[in-house]
């Protein structure tokens, strides 16, 4: 495992990063962060693009998050990525945030301009690109069942679906109230003249077999944005019998390669993909924000898939 730097390294002025060869000018903030795959593909991209800088992991505990974000300009950083648990805090720390980041309540990409911090969220747009690449379809045209709509990733995906005006969106969450509140918030985006029959274009339901069965009968894609599947010992998120060959199943979780959900989905004959493609595309979009040029996607993909 390569080096993990600390928030104090940044807060102290970033000398340790300038001393590296090449100097670190980008990084990922998280807690924990040692597992992050981002340095591998971002460093490959920086080399391919001929940029004389590197990308590092920075362990940022919650109480030091604000100071760490505010230290980025002085430390000479171009920007940063943000992962668990700082995406919401990052939104509060930046001077300006793009519309999608504000609506999704989180920032995963920070761009430093002078002394100012600009916040973006590339998770939703990254998922759109991933779905197009994996299934050759556009999220806009799909009837989506989103599992885990109450979490940070779930909210970001739901907001993206609303901004894409996708055909239909069913928000599923263990804590139903969170999904209901989100459905109410996004309802206006689904109140258009696109008619698909007597059913509502946006709905919130709990993780209950009959409710899921009814909604899956009117769905094209199931997206898992819960944290279930991150451990190999996790059980089935939804009963395997509900998965049918006409469905596409996208699991944002990628930690275990093929999650139980994806195993059950492929056994049912459904088309499946895990979250590595979303990780790749959200990273490529971050690169485009930092450097205002296309990311070397093939190099990044190669670096990502060759990781152990
Ligand atoms: P989070 O904010 O902690 O949200 C967790 C979600 O999972 C909540 O909706 C929660 O429901 C639900 N959940 C947890 N345990 C559950 C269970 N046993 N049964 C049903 N639902 C359960 O986490 P997050 O930051 O949104 O991250 C969620 C996942 O997204 C992670 O696995 C992460 O790997 C993935 N992700 C992937 C990418 C990528 O690039 N591929 C990017 C971002 C996130 P309640 O609301 O009821 O608690």
CSV table of C-alpha atoms and ligand atoms in Angstrom, one decimal:
chain,number,residue,atom,x,y,z
A,1,UNK,CA,0.0,0.0,0.0
A,2,UNK,CA,1.5,3.4,-0.9
A,3,UNK,CA,2.0,6.3,1.4
A,4,UNK,CA,-0.9,8.0,3.2
A,5,UNK,CA,-0.3,11.7,4.1
A,6,UNK,CA,-2.1,13.5,6.9
A,7,UNK,CA,-4.3,16.6,7.1
A,8,UNK,CA,-1.5,18.2,9.2
A,9,UNK,CA,0.9,17.8,6.2
A,10,UNK,CA,-1.5,20.2,4.3
A,11,UNK,CA,-2.3,22.4,7.2
A,12,UNK,CA,1.5,22.9,7.9
A,13,UNK,CA,1.8,24.5,4.4
A,14,UNK,CA,2.3,21.5,2.2
A,15,UNK,CA,6.1,21.5,2.1
A,16,UNK,CA,6.1,17.8,2.2
A,17,UNK,CA,4.1,17.7,-1.0
A,18,UNK,CA,6.4,20.2,-2.8
A,19,UNK,CA,9.4,18.1,-1.9
A,20,UNK,CA,8.0,15.0,-3.7
A,21,UNK,CA,9.3,14.1,-7.2
A,22,UNK,CA,7.1,15.0,-9.0
A,23,UNK,CA,5.4,17.3,-6.4
A,24,UNK,CA,1.9,16.4,-5.2
A,25,UNK,CA,-0.6,18.9,-6.5
A,26,UNK,CA,-3.7,16.7,-6.3
A,27,UNK,CA,-5.1,14.3,-3.7
A,28,UNK,CA,-8.0,12.4,-2.3
A,29,UNK,CA,-9.4,13.3,1.2
A,30,UNK,CA,-11.0,10.6,3.2
A,31,UNK,CA,-11.3,8.7,6.4
A,32,UNK,CA,-10.4,5.9,5.8
A,33,UNK,CA,-8.5,6.6,2.6
A,34,UNK,CA,-5.8,3.9,2.4
A,35,UNK,CA,-8.0,1.7,0.2
A,36,UNK,CA,-8.7,4.4,-2.4
A,37,UNK,CA,-8.0,3.4,-6.0
A,38,UNK,CA,-8.0,7.0,-7.2
A,39,UNK,CA,-4.2,7.6,-7.0
A,40,UNK,CA,-3.4,4.7,-9.4
A,41,UNK,CA,-5.5,5.9,-12.3
A,42,UNK,CA,-5.0,9.6,-11.7
A,43,UNK,CA,-1.2,9.2,-11.5
A,44,UNK,CA,-1.3,7.2,-14.8
A,45,UNK,CA,-3.4,10.0,-16.3
A,46,UNK,CA,-0.9,12.7,-15.2
A,47,UNK,CA,2.0,10.8,-16.7
A,48,UNK,CA,0.2,10.2,-19.9
A,49,UNK,CA,-0.8,13.9,-20.1
A,50,UNK,CA,2.8,15.0,-19.4
A,51,UNK,CA,1.9,16.9,-16.2
A,52,UNK,CA,4.7,17.3,-13.8
A,53,UNK,CA,2.7,16.5,-10.7
A,54,UNK,CA,1.4,13.6,-8.7
A,55,UNK,CA,-1.8,12.6,-6.8
A,56,UNK,CA,-1.7,11.4,-3.2
A,57,UNK,CA,-3.9,9.9,-0.5
A,58,UNK,CA,-4.6,12.3,2.4
A,59,UNK,CA,-6.1,11.0,5.6
A,60,UNK,CA,-8.4,13.7,6.9
A,61,UNK,CA,-10.3,13.2,10.2
A,62,UNK,CA,-13.6,14.9,10.5
A,63,UNK,CA,-12.4,17.6,12.9
A,64,UNK,CA,-9.6,18.7,10.5
A,65,UNK,CA,-11.7,18.7,7.3
A,66,UNK,CA,-12.3,22.4,7.1
A,67,UNK,CA,-8.7,23.4,7.8
A,68,UNK,CA,-7.5,20.8,5.3
A,69,UNK,CA,-9.8,22.2,2.5
A,70,UNK,CA,-8.8,25.8,3.3
A,71,UNK,CA,-5.1,24.8,3.2
A,72,UNK,CA,-5.3,23.6,-0.4
A,73,UNK,CA,-4.4,27.0,-2.1
A,74,UNK,CA,-1.4,27.7,0.1
A,75,UNK,CA,-0.1,24.2,-0.4
A,76,UNK,CA,-0.1,24.9,-4.2
A,77,UNK,CA,-2.7,22.2,-5.0
A,78,UNK,CA,-4.7,22.2,-8.2
A,79,UNK,CA,-7.6,20.5,-6.5
A,80,UNK,CA,-8.7,17.4,-4.7
A,81,UNK,CA,-11.2,14.6,-4.7
A,82,UNK,CA,-13.3,13.9,-1.7
A,83,UNK,CA,-14.6,10.6,-0.4
A,84,UNK,CA,-16.3,9.2,2.7
A,85,UNK,CA,-17.2,10.9,5.0
A,86,UNK,CA,-16.4,14.4,3.8
A,87,UNK,CA,-18.6,14.9,0.6
A,88,UNK,CA,-21.2,16.9,2.5
A,89,UNK,CA,-18.7,18.9,4.6
A,90,UNK,CA,-16.8,19.8,1.3
A,91,UNK,CA,-20.0,21.5,0.0
A,92,UNK,CA,-20.0,23.7,3.1
A,93,UNK,CA,-16.3,24.5,2.8
A,94,UNK,CA,-16.1,25.6,-0.8
A,95,UNK,CA,-16.6,29.2,-1.9
A,96,UNK,CA,-18.8,28.3,-4.8
A,97,UNK,CA,-20.5,25.1,-5.9
A,98,UNK,CA,-22.1,24.1,-9.3
A,99,UNK,CA,-25.8,23.6,-9.4
A,100,UNK,CA,-25.7,19.8,-9.4
A,101,UNK,CA,-23.4,19.6,-6.4
A,102,UNK,CA,-25.7,22.0,-4.5
A,103,UNK,CA,-28.7,19.9,-5.3
A,104,UNK,CA,-27.1,16.6,-4.5
A,105,UNK,CA,-25.8,18.0,-1.2
A,106,UNK,CA,-22.2,16.9,-1.8
A,107,UNK,CA,-18.9,17.7,-3.5
A,108,UNK,CA,-16.5,15.1,-4.7
A,109,UNK,CA,-14.2,17.4,-6.7
A,110,UNK,CA,-12.6,20.6,-5.6
A,111,UNK,CA,-10.9,23.0,-8.0
A,112,UNK,CA,-8.5,25.6,-6.6
A,113,UNK,CA,-8.6,29.0,-8.4
A,114,UNK,CA,-6.4,31.5,-6.7
A,115,UNK,CA,-7.6,31.5,-3.1
A,116,UNK,CA,-11.0,30.3,-3.9
A,117,UNK,CA,-12.4,26.7,-3.8
A,118,UNK,CA,-14.9,25.6,-6.4
A,119,UNK,CA,-17.0,22.5,-5.7
A,120,UNK,CA,-18.3,19.9,-8.2
A,121,UNK,CA,-19.8,16.5,-8.0
A,122,UNK,CA,-18.9,14.1,-10.8
A,123,UNK,CA,-20.6,11.0,-9.3
A,124,UNK,CA,-23.9,11.5,-11.1
A,125,UNK,CA,-22.4,12.5,-14.5
A,126,UNK,CA,-19.9,9.6,-14.0
A,127,UNK,CA,-22.8,7.2,-13.6
A,128,UNK,CA,-24.5,8.5,-16.8
A,129,UNK,CA,-21.3,7.8,-18.8
A,130,UNK,CA,-20.8,4.4,-17.1
A,131,UNK,CA,-24.4,3.3,-17.9
A,132,UNK,CA,-23.9,4.4,-21.6
A,133,UNK,CA,-20.7,2.5,-21.8
A,134,UNK,CA,-21.9,-0.7,-20.0
A,135,UNK,CA,-25.3,-1.1,-21.5
A,136,UNK,CA,-25.3,1.2,-24.6
A,137,UNK,CA,-28.4,3.1,-23.3
A,138,UNK,CA,-29.0,6.6,-21.9
A,139,UNK,CA,-30.2,7.1,-18.3
A,140,UNK,CA,-32.7,9.6,-19.7
A,141,UNK,CA,-34.6,6.8,-21.5
A,142,UNK,CA,-34.8,4.4,-18.5
A,143,UNK,CA,-37.3,3.5,-15.8
A,144,UNK,CA,-35.0,3.4,-12.8
A,145,UNK,CA,-35.4,1.5,-9.5
A,146,UNK,CA,-32.8,3.1,-7.1
A,147,UNK,CA,-31.9,1.0,-4.0
A,148,UNK,CA,-30.5,3.1,-1.2
A,149,UNK,CA,-32.0,6.5,-2.1
A,150,UNK,CA,-31.5,7.7,1.5
A,151,UNK,CA,-27.7,7.7,1.4
A,152,UNK,CA,-25.2,10.3,-0.1
A,153,UNK,CA,-24.6,8.3,-3.3
A,154,UNK,CA,-28.3,7.6,-3.6
A,155,UNK,CA,-29.3,11.2,-3.3
A,156,UNK,CA,-26.6,12.2,-5.9
A,157,UNK,CA,-28.0,9.5,-8.3
A,158,UNK,CA,-31.6,10.5,-7.7
A,159,UNK,CA,-30.8,14.2,-8.4
A,160,UNK,CA,-29.0,13.1,-11.6
A,161,UNK,CA,-32.0,11.1,-12.7
A,162,UNK,CA,-34.2,14.1,-12.1
A,163,UNK,CA,-31.9,16.4,-14.1
A,164,UNK,CA,-31.8,13.9,-16.9
A,165,UNK,CA,-35.6,13.7,-16.7
A,166,UNK,CA,-35.4,9.9,-16.8
A,167,UNK,CA,-38.6,8.1,-17.8
A,168,UNK,CA,-39.4,6.9,-14.2
A,169,UNK,CA,-37.7,6.8,-10.8
A,170,UNK,CA,-38.6,4.6,-7.9
A,171,UNK,CA,-36.7,5.5,-4.7
A,172,UNK,CA,-36.2,2.5,-2.4
A,173,UNK,CA,-34.9,2.9,1.1
A,174,UNK,CA,-34.7,1.0,4.3
A,175,UNK,CA,-35.7,4.2,6.2
A,176,UNK,CA,-38.7,5.0,4.0
A,177,UNK,CA,-39.1,8.6,5.3
A,178,UNK,CA,-35.8,9.6,3.6
A,179,UNK,CA,-37.0,8.3,0.3
A,180,UNK,CA,-40.4,10.0,0.6
A,181,UNK,CA,-38.8,13.4,1.4
A,182,UNK,CA,-36.5,13.1,-1.6
A,183,UNK,CA,-39.4,12.0,-3.9
A,184,UNK,CA,-41.3,15.1,-2.8
A,185,UNK,CA,-38.3,17.3,-3.4
A,186,UNK,CA,-37.8,15.9,-6.9
A,187,UNK,CA,-41.4,15.6,-7.9
A,188,UNK,CA,-41.4,18.8,-10.0
A,189,UNK,CA,-38.8,17.4,-12.4
A,190,UNK,CA,-41.1,14.5,-13.2
A,191,UNK,CA,-44.2,16.6,-13.7
A,192,UNK,CA,-44.0,17.0,-17.5
A,193,UNK,CA,-46.1,15.9,-20.5
A,194,UNK,CA,-44.1,12.6,-20.9
A,195,UNK,CA,-46.9,10.2,-20.3
A,196,UNK,CA,-46.1,6.5,-19.6
A,197,UNK,CA,-49.5,5.3,-18.4
A,198,UNK,CA,-51.4,5.4,-15.2
A,199,UNK,CA,-48.4,4.9,-12.8
A,200,UNK,CA,-46.6,7.8,-11.1
A,201,UNK,CA,-43.2,8.8,-12.7
A,202,UNK,CA,-41.6,9.2,-9.2
A,203,UNK,CA,-42.4,7.0,-6.2
A,204,UNK,CA,-40.9,6.1,-2.8
A,205,UNK,CA,-41.2,2.5,-1.5
A,206,UNK,CA,-39.6,0.5,1.4
A,207,UNK,CA,-37.5,-2.7,0.9
A,208,UNK,CA,-40.6,-4.9,0.8
A,209,UNK,CA,-40.9,-7.9,-1.5
A,210,UNK,CA,-44.4,-7.1,-2.9
A,211,UNK,CA,-43.7,-3.4,-3.4
A,212,UNK,CA,-40.4,-4.2,-5.1
A,213,UNK,CA,-42.1,-6.9,-7.3
A,214,UNK,CA,-44.7,-4.4,-8.5
A,215,UNK,CA,-42.2,-1.7,-9.3
A,216,UNK,CA,-39.6,-4.0,-11.0
A,217,UNK,CA,-42.4,-5.1,-13.4
A,218,UNK,CA,-42.2,-1.5,-14.8
A,219,UNK,CA,-38.5,-1.0,-14.6
A,220,UNK,CA,-35.5,-1.2,-17.0
A,221,UNK,CA,-32.7,-0.8,-14.6
A,222,UNK,CA,-31.9,-1.5,-10.9
A,223,UNK,CA,-29.2,0.7,-9.4
A,224,UNK,CA,-27.7,-0.3,-6.0
A,225,UNK,CA,-26.5,2.8,-4.1
A,226,UNK,CA,-26.7,1.1,-0.7
A,227,UNK,CA,-23.5,0.0,1.1
A,228,UNK,CA,-24.7,-3.6,1.0
A,229,UNK,CA,-22.3,-5.7,-1.0
A,230,UNK,CA,-19.1,-4.0,0.3
A,231,UNK,CA,-18.4,-7.1,2.4
A,232,UNK,CA,-18.3,-10.7,0.9
A,233,UNK,CA,-20.4,-11.8,3.9
A,234,UNK,CA,-23.3,-9.5,3.0
A,235,UNK,CA,-26.6,-11.3,2.3
A,236,UNK,CA,-29.0,-10.7,-0.5
A,237,UNK,CA,-30.3,-7.1,-0.8
A,238,UNK,CA,-33.4,-8.1,-2.6
A,239,UNK,CA,-34.9,-11.6,-3.1
A,240,UNK,CA,-33.2,-13.2,-6.1
A,241,UNK,CA,-36.6,-14.3,-7.5
A,242,UNK,CA,-37.4,-10.7,-8.2
A,243,UNK,CA,-34.6,-10.4,-10.7
A,244,UNK,CA,-35.6,-11.1,-14.3
A,245,UNK,CA,-33.7,-11.4,-17.7
A,246,UNK,CA,-35.2,-8.1,-19.1
A,247,UNK,CA,-33.5,-6.0,-16.3
A,248,UNK,CA,-30.1,-4.2,-16.3
A,249,UNK,CA,-28.5,-4.2,-12.9
A,250,UNK,CA,-25.8,-1.6,-12.0
A,251,UNK,CA,-24.1,-2.0,-8.6
A,252,UNK,CA,-22.2,1.1,-7.6
A,253,UNK,CA,-20.3,-1.1,-5.1
A,254,UNK,CA,-17.1,-2.5,-6.6
A,255,UNK,CA,-15.1,-3.5,-3.6
A,256,UNK,CA,-15.8,-7.2,-3.9
A,257,UNK,CA,-15.8,-7.4,-7.7
A,258,UNK,CA,-19.1,-9.2,-8.2
A,259,UNK,CA,-21.5,-8.6,-5.3
A,260,UNK,CA,-24.2,-11.0,-4.3
A,261,UNK,CA,-26.7,-8.8,-6.1
A,262,UNK,CA,-24.8,-9.1,-9.3
A,263,UNK,CA,-24.3,-12.8,-8.9
A,264,UNK,CA,-28.1,-13.2,-8.4
A,265,UNK,CA,-28.8,-10.9,-11.4
A,266,UNK,CA,-26.5,-12.7,-13.8
A,267,UNK,CA,-27.9,-16.1,-12.7
A,268,UNK,CA,-31.3,-14.6,-13.6
A,269,UNK,CA,-30.0,-13.7,-17.0
A,270,UNK,CA,-30.0,-9.9,-16.4
A,271,UNK,CA,-27.3,-7.7,-17.8
A,272,UNK,CA,-24.9,-6.5,-15.0
A,273,UNK,CA,-22.1,-4.2,-14.2
A,274,UNK,CA,-20.3,-3.1,-11.1
A,275,UNK,CA,-19.3,0.4,-10.0
A,276,UNK,CA,-15.7,0.4,-11.4
A,277,UNK,CA,-16.9,2.1,-14.5
A,278,UNK,CA,-18.6,4.8,-12.4
A,279,UNK,CA,-15.4,5.2,-10.4
A,280,UNK,CA,-13.4,5.6,-13.7
A,281,UNK,CA,-15.8,8.1,-15.3
A,282,UNK,CA,-16.2,10.2,-12.1
A,283,UNK,CA,-12.4,10.4,-12.0
A,284,UNK,CA,-12.1,11.3,-15.7
A,285,UNK,CA,-14.6,14.1,-15.2
A,286,UNK,CA,-12.6,15.4,-12.2
A,287,UNK,CA,-9.5,15.4,-14.5
A,288,UNK,CA,-11.4,17.5,-17.1
A,289,UNK,CA,-12.5,20.0,-14.4
A,290,UNK,CA,-8.9,20.4,-13.1
A,291,UNK,CA,-7.2,20.7,-16.5
A,292,UNK,CA,-10.0,21.8,-18.9
A,293,UNK,CA,-9.0,19.1,-21.4
A,294,UNK,CA,-10.1,15.5,-22.1
A,295,UNK,CA,-8.9,12.8,-19.8
A,296,UNK,CA,-6.7,10.0,-21.1
A,297,UNK,CA,-9.6,7.5,-20.5
A,298,UNK,CA,-7.9,4.4,-21.9
A,299,UNK,CA,-4.8,4.9,-19.8
A,300,UNK,CA,-6.9,5.4,-16.7
A,301,UNK,CA,-9.0,2.4,-17.4
A,302,UNK,CA,-6.0,0.2,-17.9
A,303,UNK,CA,-4.5,1.4,-14.6
A,304,UNK,CA,-7.7,0.7,-12.8
A,305,UNK,CA,-8.3,-2.8,-14.1
A,306,UNK,CA,-4.7,-3.8,-13.6
A,307,UNK,CA,-4.9,-3.2,-9.8
A,308,UNK,CA,-4.8,-6.3,-7.7
B,1,LIG,P1,-24.3,6.2,3.1
B,1,LIG,O1,-24.6,7.7,2.9
B,1,LIG,O2,-23.9,5.6,4.3
B,1,LIG,O3,-25.7,5.5,2.6
B,1,LIG,C1,-25.9,4.1,2.8
B,1,LIG,C2,-27.2,3.7,2.2
B,1,LIG,O4,-27.3,2.3,2.3
B,1,LIG,C3,-28.5,4.3,2.9
B,1,LIG,O5,-29.5,4.5,1.9
B,1,LIG,C4,-28.9,3.1,3.8
B,1,LIG,O6,-30.3,3.1,4.2
B,1,LIG,C5,-28.5,1.9,3.0
B,1,LIG,N1,-28.3,0.7,3.7
B,1,LIG,C6,-27.3,0.5,4.6
B,1,LIG,N2,-27.4,-0.8,5.1
B,1,LIG,C7,-28.5,-1.3,4.5
B,1,LIG,C8,-29.1,-2.6,4.7
B,1,LIG,N3,-28.6,-3.6,5.4
B,1,LIG,N4,-30.3,-2.8,3.9
B,1,LIG,C9,-30.8,-1.8,3.1
B,1,LIG,N5,-30.2,-0.6,3.0
B,1,LIG,C10,-29.1,-0.4,3.7
B,1,LIG,O7,-23.3,5.7,2.0
B,1,LIG,P2,-22.9,6.4,0.5
B,1,LIG,O8,-21.8,7.3,0.7
B,1,LIG,O9,-24.2,6.8,-0.1
B,1,LIG,O10,-22.3,5.1,-0.2
B,1,LIG,C11,-23.1,4.0,-0.6
B,1,LIG,C12,-22.4,3.1,-1.6
B,1,LIG,O11,-22.2,3.8,-2.8
B,1,LIG,C13,-21.0,2.6,-1.1
B,1,LIG,O12,-21.1,1.3,-1.2
B,1,LIG,C14,-20.0,3.2,-2.2
B,1,LIG,O13,-19.1,2.2,-2.5
B,1,LIG,C15,-20.9,3.4,-3.4
B,1,LIG,N6,-20.3,4.5,-4.2
B,1,LIG,C16,-19.7,4.1,-5.4
B,1,LIG,C17,-19.2,5.1,-6.2
B,1,LIG,C18,-18.5,4.7,-7.4
B,1,LIG,O14,-17.8,5.5,-8.1
B,1,LIG,N7,-18.6,3.5,-7.9
B,1,LIG,C19,-19.3,6.5,-5.8
B,1,LIG,C20,-19.9,6.8,-4.6
B,1,LIG,C21,-20.5,5.8,-3.8
B,1,LIG,P3,-30.8,4.0,5.4
B,1,LIG,O15,-31.1,5.4,4.9
B,1,LIG,O16,-32.1,3.3,5.8
B,1,LIG,O17,-29.8,4.0,6.5
